[in-house]
Coordinates of N, CA and C in Angstrom, one line a residue:
M1307 N -8.2 51.8 162.3 CA -9.1 50.7 162.7 C -10.3 50.8 161.9
V1308 N -10.8 49.7 161.3 CA -12.0 49.7 160.5 C -13.1 48.9 161.2
A1309 N -14.3 49.5 161.3 CA -15.4 48.9 161.9 C -16.5 48.6 160.9
H1310 N -17.1 47.4 160.9 CA -18.2 47.1 160.0 C -19.4 46.5 160.8
T1311 N -20.5 46.9 160.4 CA -21.7 46.5 161.1 C -22.1 45.1 160.7
E1312 N -22.8 44.4 161.6 CA -23.4 43.1 161.3 C -24.8 43.2 160.8
P1313 N -25.4 42.2 160.2 CA -26.7 42.3 159.7 C -27.7 42.6 160.7
E1314 N -28.8 43.4 160.3 CA -29.9 43.7 161.2 C -30.7 42.5 161.4
P1315 N -30.9 42.0 162.6 CA -31.7 40.8 162.9 C -33.1 40.8 162.3
S1316 N -33.7 42.0 162.2 CA -35.1 42.1 161.7 C -35.1 42.0 160.2
R1317 N -34.1 42.4 159.5 CA -34.0 42.4 158.0 C -32.7 41.8 157.5
P1318 N -32.6 40.4 157.8 CA -31.3 39.8 157.5 C -30.9 39.9 156.0
L1319 N -31.8 39.6 155.1 CA -31.5 39.6 153.7 C -31.1 41.0 153.2
R1320 N -31.9 42.0 153.6 CA -31.6 43.4 153.2 C -30.2 43.8 153.7
S1321 N -30.0 43.5 155.0 CA -28.7 43.9 155.6 C -27.5 43.1 155.0
W1322 N -27.7 41.9 154.7 CA -26.7 41.1 154.0 C -26.2 41.7 152.7
I1323 N -27.2 42.2 151.9 CA -26.9 42.8 150.7 C -26.3 44.2 150.9
R1324 N -26.8 44.9 151.9 CA -26.3 46.3 152.2 C -24.9 46.3 152.7
T1325 N -24.5 45.2 153.4 CA -23.1 45.2 153.9 C -22.1 44.5 153.0
S1326 N -22.6 44.1 151.8 CA -21.7 43.5 150.8 C -22.1 44.0 149.5
P1327 N -22.2 45.3 149.2 CA -22.7 45.8 148.0 C -21.9 45.5 146.8
G1328 N -20.6 45.5 146.9 CA -19.7 45.1 145.8 C -19.9 43.7 145.3
T1329 N -20.1 42.8 146.2 CA -20.4 41.4 145.8 C -21.6 41.3 144.9
H1330 N -22.7 42.0 145.4 CA -24.0 41.8 144.8 C -24.1 42.6 143.5
I1331 N -23.4 43.8 143.4 CA -23.4 44.5 142.1 C -22.6 43.7 141.1
W1332 N -21.5 43.1 141.5 CA -20.7 42.2 140.6 C -21.6 41.1 140.1
L1333 N -22.2 40.4 141.0 CA -23.1 39.3 140.7 C -24.2 39.7 139.8
L1334 N -24.8 40.8 140.0 CA -25.9 41.3 139.1 C -25.4 41.5 137.7
I1335 N -24.2 42.1 137.5 CA -23.6 42.3 136.2 C -23.4 41.0 135.5
I1336 N -22.8 40.0 136.3 CA -22.6 38.7 135.7 C -23.9 38.0 135.3
A1337 N -25.0 38.2 136.1 CA -26.3 37.7 135.7 C -26.7 38.3 134.4
V1338 N -26.5 39.6 134.2 CA -27.0 40.3 133.0 C -26.2 39.7 131.8
T1339 N -24.8 39.6 131.9 CA -24.0 39.2 130.8 C -24.3 37.7 130.5
S1340 N -24.7 36.9 131.5 CA -25.0 35.5 131.3 C -26.3 35.4 130.5
I1341 N -27.3 36.2 130.8 CA -28.5 36.2 130.1 C -28.3 36.6 128.6
I1342 N -27.4 37.6 128.4 CA -27.0 37.9 127.0 C -26.4 36.8 126.3
V1343 N -25.5 36.1 126.9 CA -24.9 34.9 126.3 C -25.9 33.8 126.0
A1344 N -26.8 33.6 127.0 CA -27.8 32.6 126.9 C -28.8 32.8 125.7
I1345 N -29.2 34.0 125.5 CA -30.2 34.3 124.4 C -29.6 34.7 123.1
A1346 N -28.2 34.9 123.0 CA -27.6 35.3 121.8 C -27.4 34.1 120.9
P1347 N -27.4 34.2 119.6 CA -27.1 33.1 118.7 C -25.7 32.6 119.0
D1348 N -25.4 31.4 118.6 CA -24.1 30.7 118.9 C -23.0 31.6 118.4
R1349 N -23.0 32.1 117.2 CA -21.9 32.8 116.6 C -21.7 34.1 117.4
V1350 N -22.8 34.7 117.8 CA -22.7 36.0 118.6 C -22.1 35.8 119.9
D1351 N -22.6 34.8 120.7 CA -22.0 34.6 122.0 C -20.5 34.1 122.0
N1352 N -20.2 33.4 120.9 CA -18.7 33.1 120.7 C -17.9 34.3 120.6
V1353 N -18.4 35.3 119.8 CA -17.7 36.6 119.6 C -17.6 37.3 120.9
L1354 N -18.7 37.4 121.6 CA -18.7 38.1 122.9 C -17.7 37.6 123.9
L1355 N -17.7 36.3 124.0 CA -16.8 35.7 125.0 C -15.3 35.9 124.6
H1356 N -15.0 35.8 123.3 CA -13.6 36.0 122.9 C -13.3 37.5 123.0
R1357 N -14.2 38.4 122.7 CA -13.9 39.8 122.8 C -13.7 40.3 124.2
N1358 N -14.4 39.6 125.1 CA -14.3 40.0 126.6 C -13.3 39.1 127.3
S1359 N -12.6 38.3 126.6 CA -11.6 37.4 127.3 C -10.3 38.1 127.6
S1360 N -9.6 37.6 128.5 CA -8.3 38.1 128.8 C -7.2 37.2 128.3
N1361 N -7.4 36.7 127.1 CA -6.4 35.8 126.5 C -5.2 36.7 125.9
I1362 N -4.2 36.0 125.4 CA -3.0 36.7 124.9 C -3.4 37.7 123.8
N1363 N -4.2 37.3 122.9 CA -4.5 38.2 121.8 C -5.2 39.5 122.3
Q1364 N -6.2 39.4 123.2 CA -6.9 40.6 123.7 C -6.0 41.4 124.6
L1365 N -5.1 40.7 125.4 CA -4.2 41.5 126.3 C -3.2 42.3 125.5
V1366 N -2.8 41.8 124.4 CA -1.8 42.6 123.6 C -2.5 43.8 122.9
K1367 N -3.7 43.6 122.4 CA -4.4 44.6 121.7 C -5.1 45.6 122.6
Y1368 N -5.8 45.1 123.6 CA -6.6 46.0 124.5 C -6.4 45.5 126.0
P1369 N -5.2 45.8 126.6 CA -4.9 45.2 127.9 C -5.8 45.6 129.0
V1370 N -6.2 46.9 129.1 CA -7.0 47.4 130.2 C -8.4 46.8 130.0
R1371 N -9.0 46.9 128.8 CA -10.3 46.4 128.6 C -10.4 44.9 128.8
A1372 N -9.4 44.2 128.4 CA -9.4 42.7 128.6 C -9.4 42.4 130.0
L1373 N -8.6 43.0 130.8 CA -8.5 42.7 132.3 C -9.8 43.1 133.0
V1374 N -10.4 44.2 132.6 CA -11.6 44.6 133.3 C -12.8 43.8 132.8
S1375 N -13.0 43.7 131.5 CA -14.3 43.0 131.0 C -14.3 41.5 131.3
S1376 N -13.1 40.9 131.4 CA -13.2 39.4 131.6 C -13.7 39.1 133.0
A1377 N -13.7 40.0 133.9 CA -14.2 39.8 135.3 C -15.7 39.8 135.4
F1378 N -16.4 40.0 134.3 CA -17.8 40.2 134.3 C -18.6 39.2 133.4
W1379 N -17.9 38.2 133.0 CA -18.5 37.2 132.1 C -18.1 35.8 132.6
I1380 N -19.1 34.8 132.4 CA -18.8 33.4 132.6 C -19.1 32.7 131.3
A1381 N -18.3 31.7 131.0 CA -18.4 31.0 129.7 C -19.7 30.2 129.6
N1382 N -20.3 29.7 130.7 CA -21.5 28.8 130.6 C -22.6 29.5 131.5
P1383 N -23.6 30.0 130.9 CA -24.7 30.6 131.7 C -25.3 29.7 132.7
A1384 N -25.3 28.4 132.4 CA -25.8 27.4 133.3 C -25.1 27.3 134.6
S1385 N -23.9 27.9 134.7 CA -23.1 27.9 135.9 C -23.4 29.1 136.8
L1386 N -24.4 30.0 136.4 CA -24.7 31.2 137.1 C -25.1 30.9 138.6
A1387 N -26.0 29.9 138.8 CA -26.4 29.5 140.1 C -25.3 29.1 141.0
L1388 N -24.4 28.4 140.4 CA -23.2 27.9 141.2 C -22.4 29.1 141.6
Y1389 N -22.1 30.0 140.6 CA -21.3 31.2 141.0 C -22.0 32.1 142.0
A1390 N -23.3 32.2 141.9 CA -24.1 33.0 142.9 C -23.9 32.4 144.3
A1391 N -23.9 31.1 144.4 CA -23.7 30.4 145.7 C -22.3 30.7 146.2
L1392 N -21.3 30.6 145.3 CA -19.9 30.8 145.7 C -19.7 32.3 146.1
F1393 N -20.3 33.2 145.4 CA -20.2 34.6 145.8 C -20.7 34.8 147.2
E1394 N -21.8 34.2 147.5 CA -22.4 34.4 148.8 C -21.6 33.7 149.9
L1395 N -20.9 32.6 149.6 CA -20.1 31.8 150.5 C -18.8 32.5 150.8
F1396 N -18.2 33.1 149.8 CA -16.8 33.6 150.0 C -16.7 35.1 149.8
H1397 N -17.2 35.7 148.7 CA -17.0 37.1 148.5 C -17.8 37.9 149.5
A1398 N -19.0 37.6 149.8 CA -19.8 38.4 150.7 C -19.3 38.4 152.1
P1399 N -18.9 37.3 152.7 CA -18.3 37.3 154.0 C -17.0 38.1 154.1
V1400 N -16.2 38.0 153.1 CA -14.9 38.8 153.1 C -15.2 40.3 153.0
E1401 N -16.1 40.6 152.1 CA -16.4 42.1 151.9 C -17.0 42.6 153.2
R1402 N -17.9 41.9 153.9 CA -18.5 42.4 155.1 C -17.5 42.5 156.2
W1403 N -16.5 41.6 156.2 CA -15.5 41.6 157.2 C -14.5 42.7 157.0
L1404 N -13.9 42.8 155.8 CA -12.8 43.7 155.5 C -13.3 45.1 155.0
G1405 N -14.5 45.2 154.6 CA -15.0 46.4 153.9 C -14.8 46.3 152.4
T1406 N -15.6 47.1 151.7 CA -15.6 47.0 150.2 C -14.3 47.3 149.6
L1407 N -13.6 48.3 150.1 CA -12.3 48.8 149.5 C -11.2 47.7 149.6
R1408 N -11.1 47.2 150.8 CA -10.0 46.2 151.0 C -10.3 44.9 150.3
W1409 N -11.6 44.5 150.3 CA -12.0 43.3 149.5 C -11.7 43.5 148.0
L1410 N -12.1 44.7 147.5 CA -11.9 44.9 146.1 C -10.5 45.0 145.7
L1411 N -9.6 45.5 146.6 CA -8.2 45.6 146.4 C -7.6 44.2 146.2
I1412 N -8.1 43.3 147.1 CA -7.5 41.9 147.1 C -8.0 41.2 145.9
V1413 N -9.3 41.2 145.5 CA -9.8 40.4 144.4 C -9.3 41.0 143.1
A1414 N -9.2 42.4 143.0 CA -8.7 43.0 141.8 C -7.2 42.7 141.5
T1415 N -6.4 42.7 142.6 CA -5.0 42.4 142.5 C -4.8 40.9 142.1
A1416 N -5.6 40.0 142.7 CA -5.5 38.6 142.3 C -5.9 38.4 140.9
H1417 N -7.0 39.0 140.4 CA -7.4 38.9 139.1 C -6.4 39.3 138.1
I1418 N -5.8 40.5 138.3 CA -4.8 41.0 137.4 C -3.5 40.2 137.5
V1419 N -3.0 39.9 138.7 CA -1.7 39.2 138.8 C -1.9 37.8 138.2
A1420 N -3.0 37.1 138.6 CA -3.2 35.7 138.1 C -3.3 35.6 136.6
T1421 N -4.1 36.6 136.0 CA -4.3 36.6 134.6 C -3.0 36.9 133.8
L1422 N -2.2 37.9 134.3 CA -1.0 38.3 133.6 C 0.1 37.2 133.7
A1423 N 0.2 36.6 134.9 CA 1.2 35.6 135.1 C 0.9 34.4 134.3
S1424 N -0.3 33.9 134.4 CA -0.7 32.6 133.7 C -0.6 32.8 132.2
Q1425 N -1.0 34.0 131.7 CA -0.9 34.2 130.2 C 0.5 34.4 129.8
K1426 N 1.4 34.9 130.6 CA 2.8 35.1 130.3 C 3.4 33.7 130.2
I1427 N 3.1 32.8 131.1 CA 3.7 31.5 131.1 C 3.1 30.7 129.9
L1428 N 1.8 30.9 129.6 CA 1.3 30.3 128.4 C 2.0 30.8 127.1
L1429 N 2.2 32.1 127.0 CA 2.9 32.7 125.9 C 4.3 32.1 125.7
T1430 N 5.0 31.9 126.8 CA 6.3 31.2 126.8 C 6.2 29.8 126.2
A1431 N 5.2 29.1 126.7 CA 5.0 27.7 126.2 C 4.7 27.7 124.7
I1432 N 4.0 28.7 124.2 CA 3.7 28.8 122.8 C 5.0 29.0 122.0
Q1433 N 5.7 30.0 122.5 CA 7.0 30.3 121.8 C 8.0 29.2 121.8
D1434 N 7.9 28.3 122.9 CA 8.8 27.2 122.9 C 8.2 25.9 122.2
H1435 N 7.1 26.1 121.6 CA 6.4 25.1 120.9 C 5.9 23.9 121.8
R1436 N 5.6 24.3 123.0 CA 5.0 23.3 124.0 C 3.5 23.5 124.1
A1437 N 3.0 24.5 123.4 CA 1.5 24.7 123.4 C 1.2 25.2 122.0
P1438 N 0.0 24.9 121.5 CA -0.4 25.4 120.1 C -0.6 26.9 120.1
H1439 N -0.3 27.5 118.9 CA -0.5 28.9 118.7 C -2.0 29.3 118.9
S1440 N -2.9 28.4 118.7 CA -4.3 28.7 118.8 C -4.7 29.1 120.2
M1441 N -3.8 28.8 121.2 CA -4.1 29.1 122.6 C -4.1 30.6 122.8
T1442 N -3.5 31.4 121.9 CA -3.5 32.8 122.1 C -4.9 33.4 122.0
H1443 N -5.9 32.6 121.4 CA -7.2 33.1 121.3 C -8.2 32.3 122.2
V1444 N -7.7 31.6 123.2 CA -8.5 30.8 124.0 C -9.4 31.7 124.9
V1445 N -10.6 31.3 125.2 CA -11.4 32.0 126.1 C -10.9 31.9 127.6
D1446 N -10.5 33.1 128.1 CA -10.0 33.1 129.5 C -10.8 34.1 130.3
I1447 N -11.9 33.6 131.0 CA -12.7 34.5 131.8 C -12.3 34.4 133.2
G1448 N -12.0 35.6 133.8 CA -11.4 35.6 135.1 C -12.2 35.7 136.4
V1449 N -13.5 35.4 136.4 CA -14.3 35.5 137.6 C -13.7 34.6 138.7
S1450 N -13.3 33.4 138.3 CA -12.8 32.4 139.3 C -11.5 32.9 140.0
Y1451 N -10.7 33.7 139.4 CA -9.5 34.1 140.1 C -9.9 35.0 141.3
G1452 N -10.8 35.9 141.2 CA -11.2 36.7 142.3 C -11.8 35.8 143.4
L1453 N -12.5 34.8 143.1 CA -13.1 33.8 144.1 C -11.9 33.1 144.8
A1454 N -10.9 32.7 144.1 CA -9.8 32.0 144.7 C -9.1 32.9 145.7
A1455 N -9.0 34.2 145.4 CA -8.4 35.2 146.3 C -9.3 35.3 147.6
S1456 N -10.6 35.4 147.5 CA -11.4 35.5 148.6 C -11.4 34.2 149.5
I1457 N -11.3 33.1 148.8 CA -11.1 31.8 149.6 C -9.9 31.9 150.4
G1458 N -8.8 32.4 149.8 CA -7.5 32.5 150.5 C -7.6 33.4 151.7
V1459 N -8.0 34.6 151.5 CA -8.0 35.6 152.6 C -9.0 35.2 153.7
L1460 N -10.1 34.5 153.4 CA -11.0 34.1 154.4 C -10.4 33.1 155.4
T1461 N -9.3 32.5 155.1 CA -8.6 31.7 156.0 C -8.4 32.4 157.4
Y1462 N -8.1 33.7 157.3 CA -7.7 34.5 158.5 C -8.9 34.9 159.3
R1463 N -10.1 34.6 158.8 CA -11.3 34.9 159.5 C -11.7 33.7 160.5
L1464 N -11.2 32.5 160.2 CA -11.6 31.3 160.9 C -10.8 31.2 162.2
P1465 N -11.4 30.6 163.2 CA -10.7 30.4 164.5 C -9.9 29.1 164.6
G1466 N -8.9 29.1 165.4 CA -8.2 27.9 165.8 C -8.0 26.8 164.8
P1467 N -8.3 25.6 165.2 CA -8.0 24.5 164.3 C -8.8 24.5 163.0
W1468 N -9.9 25.1 163.0 CA -10.7 25.2 161.7 C -10.0 26.0 160.6
R1469 N -9.1 26.9 161.0 CA -8.4 27.7 160.1 C -7.4 26.8 159.3
W1470 N -6.7 25.9 160.0 CA -5.8 25.0 159.3 C -6.4 23.9 158.5
L1471 N -7.6 23.4 159.0 CA -8.3 22.5 158.2 C -8.9 23.1 156.9
Y1472 N -9.4 24.3 157.0 CA -9.9 25.0 155.8 C -8.7 25.3 154.9
L1473 N -7.6 25.8 155.4 CA -6.4 26.1 154.5 C -6.0 24.8 153.8
A1474 N -5.9 23.7 154.5 CA -5.5 22.5 153.9 C -6.4 22.1 152.7
G1475 N -7.7 22.3 153.0 CA -8.7 22.0 151.9 C -8.6 22.9 150.7
A1476 N -8.4 24.2 151.0 CA -8.2 25.1 149.9 C -6.9 24.8 149.1
V1477 N -5.8 24.6 149.7 CA -4.6 24.3 149.0 C -4.7 23.0 148.2
A1478 N -5.4 22.0 148.8 CA -5.6 20.7 148.1 C -6.5 20.9 146.9
F1479 N -7.6 21.7 147.0 CA -8.5 21.9 145.9 C -7.9 22.6 144.7
F1480 N -7.0 23.6 145.0 CA -6.4 24.3 143.9 C -5.0 23.8 143.5
G1481 N -4.4 23.1 144.5 CA -3.1 22.6 144.2 C -3.0 21.2 143.5
I1482 N -3.9 20.3 143.8 CA -3.9 19.0 143.2 C -4.0 19.1 141.7
P1483 N -5.0 19.8 141.1 CA -5.0 19.9 139.7 C -3.7 20.5 139.1
L1484 N -3.1 21.4 139.8 CA -1.9 22.0 139.2 C -0.7 21.0 139.2
V1485 N -0.6 20.2 140.2 CA 0.6 19.3 140.2 C 0.3 18.0 139.5
T1486 N -1.0 17.8 139.0 CA -1.3 16.6 138.2 C -1.6 16.9 136.7
G1487 N -0.8 17.8 136.2 CA -0.9 18.2 134.8 C -1.9 19.3 134.5
G1488 N -2.0 20.3 135.4 CA -3.0 21.3 135.3 C -2.7 22.3 134.1
T1489 N -3.8 23.0 133.8 CA -3.7 24.0 132.7 C -3.2 25.3 133.2
F1490 N -3.1 26.3 132.3 CA -2.7 27.6 132.7 C -3.8 28.2 133.6
T1491 N -5.0 27.8 133.5 CA -6.1 28.3 134.3 C -5.9 27.8 135.8
D1492 N -5.5 26.5 135.9 CA -5.2 26.0 137.2 C -4.1 26.8 137.9
L1493 N -3.1 27.1 137.1 CA -2.0 27.9 137.6 C -2.5 29.3 138.1
G1494 N -3.4 29.9 137.3 CA -4.0 31.2 137.7 C -4.7 31.1 139.0
H1495 N -5.5 30.0 139.2 CA -6.2 29.8 140.4 C -5.2 29.7 141.6
A1496 N -4.1 29.0 141.4 CA -3.1 28.8 142.5 C -2.5 30.2 142.8
I1497 N -2.2 31.0 141.8 CA -1.6 32.3 142.0 C -2.6 33.2 142.8
A1498 N -3.9 33.2 142.3 CA -4.9 34.0 143.0 C -5.1 33.6 144.4
L1499 N -5.1 32.3 144.7 CA -5.2 31.8 146.1 C -4.0 32.4 146.9
S1500 N -2.8 32.4 146.3 CA -1.6 32.9 147.0 C -1.8 34.4 147.3
V1501 N -2.3 35.1 146.4 CA -2.5 36.6 146.6 C -3.5 36.8 147.8
G1502 N -4.5 36.0 147.9 CA -5.4 36.1 149.0 C -4.7 35.7 150.3
L1503 N -3.9 34.7 150.3 CA -3.2 34.4 151.5 C -2.1 35.4 151.9
L1504 N -1.5 36.0 150.9 CA -0.5 37.1 151.2 C -1.1 38.4 151.6
A1505 N -2.5 38.5 151.5 CA -3.2 39.7 151.9 C -3.4 39.8 153.4
W1506 N -2.7 38.9 154.2 CA -2.9 38.9 155.6 C -2.8 40.3 156.3
P1507 N -1.8 41.2 155.9 CA -1.7 42.5 156.5 C -3.0 43.3 156.4
L1508 N -3.8 43.1 155.4 CA -5.0 43.9 155.2 C -6.1 43.4 156.1
T1509 N -5.9 42.2 156.8 CA -6.9 41.7 157.7 C -6.7 42.2 159.1
R1510 N -5.6 42.9 159.4 CA -5.3 43.4 160.7 C -6.2 44.6 161.0
N1511 N -6.4 44.8 162.3 CA -7.2 46.0 162.8 C -8.5 46.2 162.2
V1512 N -9.2 45.0 161.9 CA -10.6 45.1 161.4 C -11.5 44.6 162.5
V1513 N -12.4 45.4 162.9 CA -13.3 45.1 164.0 C -14.8 45.1 163.5
S1514 N -15.4 43.9 163.8 CA -16.9 43.9 163.5 C -17.6 44.1 164.8
R1515 N -18.8 44.8 164.7 CA -19.6 45.1 165.8 C -21.0 44.9 165.5
E1516 N -21.8 44.5 166.6 CA -23.2 44.3 166.4 C -23.9 45.7 166.3
T1517 N -25.0 45.8 165.5 CA -25.8 47.0 165.5 C -26.8 47.0 166.6

């Protein structure tokens, strides 16, 4: 049985960060890499994003580096505020609820599975001449796959009818783009959401308690 403390009423911000350290360390790294992209010359930031992408070319040459580094970059630094809000809405509550290790296991698994599966399907499409060969070098940054997994597993935190309403919204959000001509990234999001939903066994025997 795993027990996790709730925020200290007198210091809510400090306690929120303390009880979700992985989320905020991850977000801090993304903020740093986003600043680098924002201040770098166009040619340099293009090289950085391609080098740290988990596209087919990088996965073939540097599989481990590609899978790890792609989780710490976003293509558009202007999206940092949005990602920060999404991290606080989804990653932080899941980490506080399940603990850092369980949360990390879920998001890392989703990131790896969604990346490898979507890129494999893209490679098949390229080999069958249904997609251009240039897609082997496309920028594929995987931060959103981890978010999709947290959105999925958070379903089990909600009570009663809210759970089903939330689940319907999540499935519609990620599913509609996929069934209306979605890209390989949309497929990756759907896979990552499924990983989060399939992580239900990791949500058992988790007890939150007031400090």
